[in-house]
Amino acid sequence: MMGDRLNGKVAIITGATGGIGEATARRFLDEGAHVMVTGRNPEKLAEIVERLGPSDRLSHFTADVVDEQQTKASIDATVERFGCLDIVFANAGVEGAVRPIDEQTQKDLLDVLQPNVIGVWNLLHHAIPHLKKRGGGSILITSSTAGLTGFPGVSAYCASKHAGTKQP
């Protein structure tokens, strides 16, 4: 069902090569938005764009949110392509190694914290000035029940999701 709730709005979606990212891109397009999908894998991005269908309201950019300059470049490309930025969806993230904390390494922890925490910060740091220029906007960040409680074997993931969760 086509709508117009987002007509004329411009969105960037990180982690668009996963199911949540692709479904969100489809919904945003259905609601009238212009959408920049981003991800680390150019082949997967091309597949997503093909599945979403040809549209002058859809573009893609290869970037890893862990790399601040690539993240900034993806935002700059969005603004250059569509003229502004209204919606930021920080969806990129990883679960990481699944094993007890005493069997994990600090590298395992950093491999999760980098995209799930630093990547979100990189995105917001460079996107917020564009949202301010528009007088505001929407920021969405994918979280998890792991941001509310702990689960065995995924301590790094739980820590990364707690980092961005506001508790009442």
Tab-separated table of N, CA and C in Angstrom, residues 4-162:
chain	number	residue	atom	x	y	z
A	4	ASP	N	1.852	8.584	1.629
A	4	ASP	CA	2.619	9.797	1.397
A	4	ASP	C	3.093	10.435	2.700
A	5	ARG	N	3.113	9.653	3.772
A	5	ARG	CA	3.520	10.169	5.078
A	5	ARG	C	4.936	10.722	5.067
A	6	LEU	N	5.788	10.202	4.200
A	6	LEU	CA	7.177	10.650	4.137
A	6	LEU	C	7.475	11.372	2.823
A	7	ASN	N	6.441	11.816	2.159
A	7	ASN	CA	6.612	12.479	0.873
A	7	ASN	C	7.577	13.663	0.996
A	8	GLY	N	8.620	13.659	0.167
A	8	GLY	CA	9.599	14.733	0.174
A	8	GLY	C	10.662	14.619	1.241
A	9	LYS	N	10.573	13.649	2.131
A	9	LYS	CA	11.579	13.454	3.173
A	9	LYS	C	12.737	12.642	2.610
A	10	VAL	N	13.917	12.859	3.176
A	10	VAL	CA	15.126	12.156	2.738
A	10	VAL	C	15.671	11.351	3.911
A	11	ALA	N	15.906	10.055	3.656
A	11	ALA	CA	16.385	9.149	4.707
A	11	ALA	C	17.693	8.484	4.298
A	12	ILE	N	18.522	8.218	5.282
A	12	ILE	CA	19.698	7.365	5.100
A	12	ILE	C	19.531	6.180	6.041
A	13	ILE	N	19.820	4.983	5.522
A	13	ILE	CA	19.711	3.754	6.306
A	13	ILE	C	21.055	3.040	6.272
A	14	THR	N	21.691	2.876	7.438
A	14	THR	CA	22.912	2.081	7.502
A	14	THR	C	22.523	0.620	7.722
A	15	GLY	N	23.408	-0.284	7.389
A	15	GLY	CA	23.103	-1.701	7.554
A	15	GLY	C	21.923	-2.123	6.701
A	16	ALA	N	21.815	-1.519	5.533
A	16	ALA	CA	20.648	-1.754	4.670
A	16	ALA	C	20.671	-3.109	3.984
A	17	THR	N	21.773	-3.840	4.082
A	17	THR	CA	21.854	-5.134	3.404
A	17	THR	C	21.234	-6.265	4.219
A	18	GLY	N	20.776	-5.974	5.416
A	18	GLY	CA	20.081	-6.968	6.223
A	18	GLY	C	18.579	-6.843	6.059
A	19	GLY	N	17.858	-7.758	6.637
A	19	GLY	CA	16.405	-7.805	6.498
A	19	GLY	C	15.691	-6.577	7.025
A	20	ILE	N	16.096	-6.077	8.198
A	20	ILE	CA	15.460	-4.885	8.761
A	20	ILE	C	15.736	-3.674	7.876
A	21	GLY	N	16.966	-3.525	7.429
A	21	GLY	CA	17.324	-2.392	6.580
A	21	GLY	C	16.569	-2.392	5.267
A	22	GLU	N	16.499	-3.538	4.627
A	22	GLU	CA	15.788	-3.635	3.348
A	22	GLU	C	14.288	-3.378	3.535
A	23	ALA	N	13.699	-3.961	4.569
A	23	ALA	CA	12.266	-3.771	4.808
A	23	ALA	C	11.959	-2.305	5.117
A	24	THR	N	12.837	-1.658	5.860
A	24	THR	CA	12.636	-0.249	6.170
A	24	THR	C	12.765	0.603	4.921
A	25	ALA	N	13.745	0.306	4.087
A	25	ALA	CA	13.900	1.048	2.830
A	25	ALA	C	12.646	0.916	1.977
A	26	ARG	N	12.124	-0.295	1.879
A	26	ARG	CA	10.899	-0.529	1.096
A	26	ARG	C	9.738	0.298	1.660
A	27	ARG	N	9.588	0.285	2.975
A	27	ARG	CA	8.489	1.020	3.599
A	27	ARG	C	8.647	2.531	3.399
A	28	PHE	N	9.882	3.025	3.589
A	28	PHE	CA	10.124	4.456	3.389
A	28	PHE	C	9.797	4.856	1.952
A	29	LEU	N	10.215	4.042	0.992
A	29	LEU	CA	9.913	4.325	-0.414
A	29	LEU	C	8.404	4.296	-0.648
A	30	ASP	N	7.737	3.296	-0.083
A	30	ASP	CA	6.280	3.194	-0.224
A	30	ASP	C	5.569	4.411	0.354
A	31	GLU	N	6.188	5.033	1.360
A	31	GLU	CA	5.585	6.203	2.002
A	31	GLU	C	6.041	7.516	1.361
A	32	GLY	N	6.809	7.432	0.251
A	32	GLY	CA	7.157	8.632	-0.508
A	32	GLY	C	8.525	9.217	-0.257
A	33	ALA	N	9.343	8.607	0.602
A	33	ALA	CA	10.661	9.158	0.922
A	33	ALA	C	11.669	8.912	-0.191
A	34	HIS	N	12.706	9.732	-0.191
A	34	HIS	CA	13.920	9.485	-0.959
A	34	HIS	C	14.845	8.738	-0.004
A	35	VAL	N	15.491	7.674	-0.468
A	35	VAL	CA	16.227	6.793	0.433
A	35	VAL	C	17.626	6.488	-0.089
A	36	MET	N	18.609	6.688	0.794
A	36	MET	CA	19.985	6.261	0.542
A	36	MET	C	20.223	5.037	1.411
A	37	VAL	N	20.481	3.888	0.782
A	37	VAL	CA	20.810	2.680	1.525
A	37	VAL	C	22.324	2.533	1.546
A	38	THR	N	22.864	2.182	2.707
A	38	THR	CA	24.308	2.024	2.835
A	38	THR	C	24.631	0.691	3.493
A	39	GLY	N	25.838	0.236	3.241
A	39	GLY	CA	26.331	-1.003	3.828
A	39	GLY	C	27.766	-1.201	3.399
A	40	ARG	N	28.402	-2.223	3.959
A	40	ARG	CA	29.813	-2.496	3.667
A	40	ARG	C	30.024	-3.262	2.375
A	41	ASN	N	29.014	-3.984	1.923
A	41	ASN	CA	29.183	-4.906	0.805
A	41	ASN	C	28.496	-4.357	-0.453
A	42	PRO	N	29.285	-3.922	-1.437
A	42	PRO	CA	28.678	-3.325	-2.633
A	42	PRO	C	27.802	-4.298	-3.426
A	43	GLU	N	28.157	-5.574	-3.434
A	43	GLU	CA	27.345	-6.553	-4.158
A	43	GLU	C	25.980	-6.721	-3.499
A	44	LYS	N	25.959	-6.813	-2.172
A	44	LYS	CA	24.687	-6.939	-1.454
A	44	LYS	C	23.843	-5.676	-1.613
A	45	LEU	N	24.499	-4.508	-1.620
A	45	LEU	CA	23.757	-3.265	-1.838
A	45	LEU	C	23.100	-3.267	-3.216
A	46	ALA	N	23.831	-3.704	-4.224
A	46	ALA	CA	23.279	-3.761	-5.582
A	46	ALA	C	22.078	-4.710	-5.632
A	47	GLU	N	22.152	-5.836	-4.920
A	47	GLU	CA	21.030	-6.783	-4.875
A	47	GLU	C	19.806	-6.156	-4.211
A	48	ILE	N	20.034	-5.420	-3.135
A	48	ILE	CA	18.930	-4.746	-2.437
A	48	ILE	C	18.267	-3.741	-3.372
A	49	VAL	N	19.074	-2.933	-4.033
A	49	VAL	CA	18.537	-1.925	-4.946
A	49	VAL	C	17.739	-2.599	-6.062
A	50	GLU	N	18.245	-3.713	-6.562
A	50	GLU	CA	17.527	-4.444	-7.611
A	50	GLU	C	16.183	-4.963	-7.087
A	51	ARG	N	16.182	-5.521	-5.867
A	51	ARG	CA	14.927	-6.038	-5.308
A	51	ARG	C	13.924	-4.915	-5.025
A	52	LEU	N	14.431	-3.755	-4.617
A	52	LEU	CA	13.539	-2.633	-4.336
A	52	LEU	C	12.971	-2.026	-5.608
A	53	GLY	N	13.643	-2.277	-6.701
A	53	GLY	CA	13.143	-1.809	-7.990
A	53	GLY	C	13.694	-0.446	-8.366
A	54	PRO	N	13.656	-0.154	-9.647
A	54	PRO	CA	14.199	1.122	-10.106
A	54	PRO	C	13.367	2.295	-9.577
A	55	SER	N	14.058	3.315	-9.115
A	55	SER	CA	13.383	4.499	-8.598
A	55	SER	C	14.373	5.658	-8.570
A	56	ASP	N	13.920	6.822	-8.963
A	56	ASP	CA	14.775	8.000	-8.855
A	56	ASP	C	14.842	8.484	-7.408
A	57	ARG	N	14.075	7.842	-6.528
A	57	ARG	CA	14.087	8.168	-5.100
A	57	ARG	C	14.966	7.217	-4.292
A	58	LEU	N	15.726	6.357	-4.967
A	58	LEU	CA	16.561	5.365	-4.292
A	58	LEU	C	17.990	5.459	-4.803
A	59	SER	N	18.934	5.452	-3.865
A	59	SER	CA	20.342	5.426	-4.232
A	59	SER	C	21.071	4.578	-3.189
A	60	HIS	N	22.319	4.244	-3.474
A	60	HIS	CA	23.094	3.450	-2.520
A	60	HIS	C	24.529	3.955	-2.449
A	61	PHE	N	25.171	3.660	-1.318
A	61	PHE	CA	26.542	4.108	-1.077
A	61	PHE	C	27.229	3.067	-0.207
A	62	THR	N	28.396	2.626	-0.631
A	62	THR	CA	29.158	1.646	0.133
A	62	THR	C	29.948	2.358	1.227
A	63	ALA	N	29.694	1.994	2.462
A	63	ALA	CA	30.398	2.602	3.596
A	63	ALA	C	30.297	1.683	4.807
A	64	ASP	N	31.345	1.715	5.612
A	64	ASP	CA	31.383	0.996	6.884
A	64	ASP	C	31.246	2.035	7.990
A	65	VAL	N	30.223	1.925	8.828
A	65	VAL	CA	29.982	2.928	9.872
A	65	VAL	C	31.143	3.049	10.855
A	66	VAL	N	31.973	2.033	10.944
A	66	VAL	CA	33.128	2.086	11.838
A	66	VAL	C	34.133	3.133	11.353
A	67	ASP	N	34.189	3.349	10.057
A	67	ASP	CA	35.107	4.316	9.464
A	67	ASP	C	34.411	5.677	9.414
A	68	GLU	N	34.883	6.606	10.225
A	68	GLU	CA	34.226	7.910	10.325
A	68	GLU	C	34.182	8.636	8.987
A	69	GLN	N	35.256	8.578	8.222
A	69	GLN	CA	35.276	9.286	6.940
A	69	GLN	C	34.323	8.662	5.926
A	70	GLN	N	34.229	7.340	5.920
A	70	GLN	CA	33.256	6.686	5.033
A	70	GLN	C	31.828	7.045	5.436
A	71	THR	N	31.586	7.116	6.742
A	71	THR	CA	30.258	7.477	7.230
A	71	THR	C	29.920	8.905	6.826
A	72	LYS	N	30.853	9.822	7.021
A	72	LYS	CA	30.640	11.212	6.614
A	72	LYS	C	30.386	11.284	5.111
A	73	ALA	N	31.165	10.532	4.341
A	73	ALA	CA	30.995	10.533	2.882
A	73	ALA	C	29.605	10.027	2.482
A	74	SER	N	29.079	9.050	3.214
A	74	SER	CA	27.745	8.536	2.885
A	74	SER	C	26.675	9.594	3.147
A	75	ILE	N	26.840	10.352	4.193
A	75	ILE	CA	25.897	11.430	4.494
A	75	ILE	C	26.026	12.539	3.457
A	76	ASP	N	27.263	12.909	3.144
A	76	ASP	CA	27.489	13.931	2.121
A	76	ASP	C	26.886	13.506	0.783
A	77	ALA	N	27.035	12.224	0.431
A	77	ALA	CA	26.468	11.716	-0.829
A	77	ALA	C	24.940	11.780	-0.814
A	78	THR	N	24.351	11.524	0.352
A	78	THR	CA	22.894	11.603	0.487
A	78	THR	C	22.408	13.024	0.237
A	79	VAL	N	23.058	13.972	0.897
A	79	VAL	CA	22.672	15.382	0.755
A	79	VAL	C	22.925	15.866	-0.670
A	80	GLU	N	24.048	15.446	-1.259
A	80	GLU	CA	24.342	15.841	-2.639
A	80	GLU	C	23.296	15.273	-3.601
A	81	ARG	N	22.902	14.022	-3.406
A	81	ARG	CA	21.961	13.353	-4.313
A	81	ARG	C	20.538	13.874	-4.156
A	82	PHE	N	20.107	14.083	-2.896
A	82	PHE	CA	18.701	14.406	-2.649
A	82	PHE	C	18.465	15.813	-2.088
A	83	GLY	N	19.530	16.547	-1.773
A	83	GLY	CA	19.391	17.941	-1.376
A	83	GLY	C	19.301	18.229	0.107
A	84	CYS	N	19.054	17.224	0.931
A	84	CYS	CA	18.922	17.454	2.368
A	84	CYS	C	18.915	16.103	3.087
A	85	LEU	N	18.661	16.153	4.386
A	85	LEU	CA	18.543	14.931	5.185
A	85	LEU	C	17.511	15.166	6.278
A	86	ASP	N	16.534	14.251	6.378
A	86	ASP	CA	15.468	14.366	7.371
A	86	ASP	C	15.402	13.196	8.336
A	87	ILE	N	15.807	12.009	7.880
A	87	ILE	CA	15.640	10.785	8.675
A	87	ILE	C	16.949	10.015	8.676
A	88	VAL	N	17.402	9.640	9.860
A	88	VAL	CA	18.629	8.863	10.019
A	88	VAL	C	18.254	7.563	10.718
A	89	PHE	N	18.516	6.444	10.054
A	89	PHE	CA	18.238	5.143	10.654
A	89	PHE	C	19.556	4.404	10.852
A	90	ALA	N	20.043	4.389	12.093
A	90	ALA	CA	21.275	3.694	12.459
A	90	ALA	C	20.924	2.231	12.694
A	91	ASN	N	21.050	1.448	11.652
A	91	ASN	CA	20.636	0.052	11.690
A	91	ASN	C	21.818	-0.914	11.627
A	92	ALA	N	22.994	-0.430	11.214
A	92	ALA	CA	24.165	-1.311	11.100
A	92	ALA	C	24.555	-1.836	12.474
A	93	GLY	N	24.880	-3.103	12.534
A	93	GLY	CA	25.319	-3.681	13.792
A	93	GLY	C	25.639	-5.156	13.633
A	94	VAL	N	26.316	-5.678	14.627
A	94	VAL	CA	26.696	-7.097	14.631
A	94	VAL	C	26.441	-7.696	15.996
A	95	GLU	N	26.256	-8.999	16.019
A	95	GLU	CA	26.088	-9.712	17.286
A	95	GLU	C	27.439	-10.140	17.848
A	96	GLY	N	28.348	-10.516	17.003
A	96	GLY	CA	29.678	-10.923	17.445
A	96	GLY	C	29.742	-12.369	17.882
A	97	ALA	N	30.858	-12.699	18.511
A	97	ALA	CA	31.117	-14.065	18.967
A	97	ALA	C	30.095	-14.475	20.025
A	98	VAL	N	29.633	-15.711	19.923
A	98	VAL	CA	28.671	-16.241	20.898
A	98	VAL	C	29.383	-17.330	21.691
A	99	ARG	N	29.857	-16.928	22.854
A	99	ARG	CA	30.518	-17.851	23.781
A	99	ARG	C	30.691	-17.137	25.111
A	100	PRO	N	30.945	-17.871	26.189
A	100	PRO	CA	31.076	-17.248	27.510
A	100	PRO	C	32.141	-16.148	27.511
A	101	ILE	N	31.926	-15.144	28.352
A	101	ILE	CA	32.825	-13.986	28.396
A	101	ILE	C	34.270	-14.392	28.706
A	102	ASP	N	34.463	-15.402	29.542
A	102	ASP	CA	35.827	-15.802	29.879
A	102	ASP	C	36.524	-16.535	28.732
A	103	GLU	N	35.783	-16.828	27.664
A	103	GLU	CA	36.376	-17.443	26.475
A	103	GLU	C	36.500	-16.429	25.329
A	104	GLN	N	36.088	-15.187	25.580
A	104	GLN	CA	36.202	-14.150	24.566
A	104	GLN	C	37.460	-13.328	24.786
A	105	THR	N	37.829	-12.600	23.754
A	105	THR	CA	38.995	-11.727	23.832
A	105	THR	C	38.539	-10.269	23.788
A	106	GLN	N	39.461	-9.392	24.097
A	106	GLN	CA	39.147	-7.970	23.974
A	106	GLN	C	38.836	-7.613	22.519
A	107	LYS	N	39.479	-8.290	21.584
A	107	LYS	CA	39.177	-8.059	20.170
A	107	LYS	C	37.729	-8.428	19.873
A	108	ASP	N	37.227	-9.514	20.450
A	108	ASP	CA	35.817	-9.885	20.280
A	108	ASP	C	34.914	-8.738	20.740
A	109	LEU	N	35.258	-8.158	21.887
A	109	LEU	CA	34.482	-7.043	22.419
A	109	LEU	C	34.534	-5.848	21.473
A	110	LEU	N	35.727	-5.473	21.031
A	110	LEU	CA	35.881	-4.311	20.154
A	110	LEU	C	35.198	-4.519	18.803
A	111	ASP	N	35.201	-5.761	18.321
A	111	ASP	CA	34.541	-6.060	17.043
A	111	ASP	C	33.040	-5.781	17.100
A	112	VAL	N	32.460	-5.827	18.279
A	112	VAL	CA	31.034	-5.536	18.457
A	112	VAL	C	30.824	-4.062	18.812
A	113	LEU	N	31.628	-3.539	19.717
A	113	LEU	CA	31.452	-2.150	20.131
A	113	LEU	C	31.685	-1.165	18.987
A	114	GLN	N	32.631	-1.481	18.112
A	114	GLN	CA	32.932	-0.544	17.018
A	114	GLN	C	31.696	-0.230	16.168
A	115	PRO	N	31.031	-1.202	15.559
A	115	PRO	CA	29.854	-0.844	14.757
A	115	PRO	C	28.637	-0.463	15.597
A	116	ASN	N	28.420	-1.148	16.710
A	116	ASN	CA	27.181	-0.971	17.473
A	116	ASN	C	27.154	0.306	18.310
A	117	VAL	N	28.316	0.825	18.675
A	117	VAL	CA	28.372	2.041	19.483
A	117	VAL	C	29.082	3.158	18.723
A	118	ILE	N	30.327	2.925	18.350
A	118	ILE	CA	31.094	3.960	17.647
A	118	ILE	C	30.461	4.270	16.296
A	119	GLY	N	29.970	3.252	15.599
A	119	GLY	CA	29.327	3.473	14.300
A	119	GLY	C	28.088	4.350	14.415
A	120	VAL	N	27.302	4.140	15.461
A	120	VAL	CA	26.117	4.980	15.683
A	120	VAL	C	26.573	6.409	15.964
A	121	TRP	N	27.580	6.570	16.800
A	121	TRP	CA	28.101	7.900	17.108
A	121	TRP	C	28.596	8.587	15.835
A	122	ASN	N	29.372	7.862	15.014
A	122	ASN	CA	29.872	8.445	13.761
A	122	ASN	C	28.721	8.968	12.913
A	123	LEU	N	27.694	8.152	12.767
A	123	LEU	CA	26.548	8.525	11.939
A	123	LEU	C	25.855	9.771	12.494
A	124	LEU	N	25.544	9.763	13.780
A	124	LEU	CA	24.831	10.890	14.374
A	124	LEU	C	25.679	12.153	14.376
A	125	HIS	N	26.953	12.011	14.660
A	125	HIS	CA	27.860	13.159	14.694
A	125	HIS	C	27.832	13.924	13.371
A	126	HIS	N	27.812	13.195	12.274
A	126	HIS	CA	27.858	13.845	10.964
A	126	HIS	C	26.472	14.139	10.389
A	127	ALA	N	25.448	13.481	10.876
A	127	ALA	CA	24.099	13.710	10.353
A	127	ALA	C	23.367	14.839	11.059
A	128	ILE	N	23.582	14.995	12.337
A	128	ILE	CA	22.815	15.967	13.114
A	128	ILE	C	22.931	17.394	12.570
A	129	PRO	N	24.094	17.859	12.125
A	129	PRO	CA	24.125	19.211	11.548
A	129	PRO	C	23.160	19.376	10.362
A	130	HIS	N	22.983	18.335	9.576
A	130	HIS	CA	22.050	18.396	8.446
A	130	HIS	C	20.601	18.418	8.930
A	131	LEU	N	20.318	17.658	9.984
A	131	LEU	CA	18.967	17.675	10.562
A	131	LEU	C	18.663	19.055	11.139
A	132	LYS	N	19.638	19.662	11.777
A	132	LYS	CA	19.452	20.997	12.344
A	132	LYS	C	19.124	22.011	11.251
A	133	LYS	N	19.788	21.885	10.100
A	133	LYS	CA	19.517	22.793	8.980
A	133	LYS	C	18.062	22.705	8.536
A	134	ARG	N	17.450	21.555	8.708
A	134	ARG	CA	16.054	21.342	8.316
A	134	ARG	C	15.085	21.706	9.440
A	135	GLY	N	15.618	22.117	10.578
A	135	GLY	CA	14.755	22.452	11.701
A	135	GLY	C	14.356	21.242	12.524
A	136	GLY	N	15.041	20.130	12.317
A	136	GLY	CA	14.755	18.897	13.053
A	136	GLY	C	14.690	17.715	12.122
A	137	GLY	N	14.361	16.589	12.662
A	137	GLY	CA	14.282	15.358	11.880
A	137	GLY	C	14.017	14.191	12.798
A	138	SER	N	14.193	13.021	12.258
A	138	SER	CA	13.970	11.792	13.023
A	138	SER	C	15.242	10.966	13.051
A	139	ILE	N	15.552	10.446	14.228
A	139	ILE	CA	16.690	9.551	14.412
A	139	ILE	C	16.152	8.238	14.957
A	140	LEU	N	16.437	7.155	14.252
A	140	LEU	CA	16.043	5.815	14.672
A	140	LEU	C	17.310	4.992	14.870
A	141	ILE	N	17.377	4.254	15.950
A	141	ILE	CA	18.531	3.402	16.230
A	141	ILE	C	18.015	2.015	16.576
A	142	THR	N	18.436	1.020	15.810
A	142	THR	CA	18.016	-0.349	16.091
A	142	THR	C	18.616	-0.796	17.416
A	143	SER	N	17.771	-1.300	18.281
A	143	SER	CA	18.224	-1.814	19.565
A	143	SER	C	17.834	-3.280	19.668
A	144	SER	N	17.673	-3.753	20.860
A	144	SER	CA	17.418	-5.165	21.090
A	144	SER	C	16.974	-5.344	22.531
A	145	THR	N	16.293	-6.428	22.793
A	145	THR	CA	15.993	-6.746	24.194
A	145	THR	C	17.293	-6.944	24.966
A	146	ALA	N	18.381	-7.191	24.250
A	146	ALA	CA	19.690	-7.310	24.903
A	146	ALA	C	20.141	-5.970	25.481
A	147	GLY	N	19.461	-4.880	25.114
A	147	GLY	CA	19.725	-3.586	25.710
A	147	GLY	C	18.971	-3.375	27.009
A	148	LEU	N	18.153	-4.335	27.379
A	148	LEU	CA	17.375	-4.235	28.612
A	148	LEU	C	17.787	-5.266	29.646
A	149	THR	N	18.304	-6.383	29.182
A	149	THR	CA	18.692	-7.468	30.080
A	149	THR	C	19.878	-8.204	29.467
A	150	GLY	N	20.561	-8.993	30.246
A	150	GLY	CA	21.690	-9.761	29.733
A	150	GLY	C	21.276	-11.136	29.238
A	151	PHE	N	22.094	-11.700	28.362
A	151	PHE	CA	21.875	-13.052	27.854
A	151	PHE	C	23.206	-13.786	27.855
A	152	PRO	N	23.206	-15.062	28.203
A	152	PRO	CA	24.451	-15.830	28.224
A	152	PRO	C	25.094	-15.905	26.842
A	153	GLY	N	26.412	-15.768	26.820
A	153	GLY	CA	27.169	-15.984	25.591
A	153	GLY	C	27.311	-14.781	24.687
A	154	VAL	N	26.582	-13.703	24.959
A	154	VAL	CA	26.659	-12.520	24.090
A	154	VAL	C	26.917	-11.259	24.923
A	155	SER	N	27.905	-11.330	25.793
A	155	SER	CA	28.185	-10.215	26.701
A	155	SER	C	28.571	-8.945	25.956
A	156	ALA	N	29.371	-9.058	24.905
A	156	ALA	CA	29.773	-7.861	24.148
A	156	ALA	C	28.559	-7.228	23.475
A	157	TYR	N	27.704	-8.041	22.898
A	157	TYR	CA	26.497	-7.537	22.245
A	157	TYR	C	25.587	-6.853	23.272
A	158	CYS	N	25.387	-7.479	24.413
A	158	CYS	CA	24.549	-6.874	25.454
A	158	CYS	C	25.135	-5.541	25.907
A	159	ALA	N	26.436	-5.494	26.108
A	159	ALA	CA	27.081	-4.242	26.510
A	159	ALA	C	26.861	-3.164	25.450
A	160	SER	N	26.970	-3.536	24.181
A	160	SER	CA	26.804	-2.544	23.111
A	160	SER	C	25.377	-2.043	23.035
A	161	LYS	N	24.409	-2.884	23.298
A	161	LYS	CA	23.013	-2.473	23.246
A	161	LYS	C	22.618	-1.699	24.492
A	162	HIS	N	23.223	-2.005	25.647
A	162	HIS	CA	22.985	-1.208	26.853
A	162	HIS	C	23.559	0.197	26.679
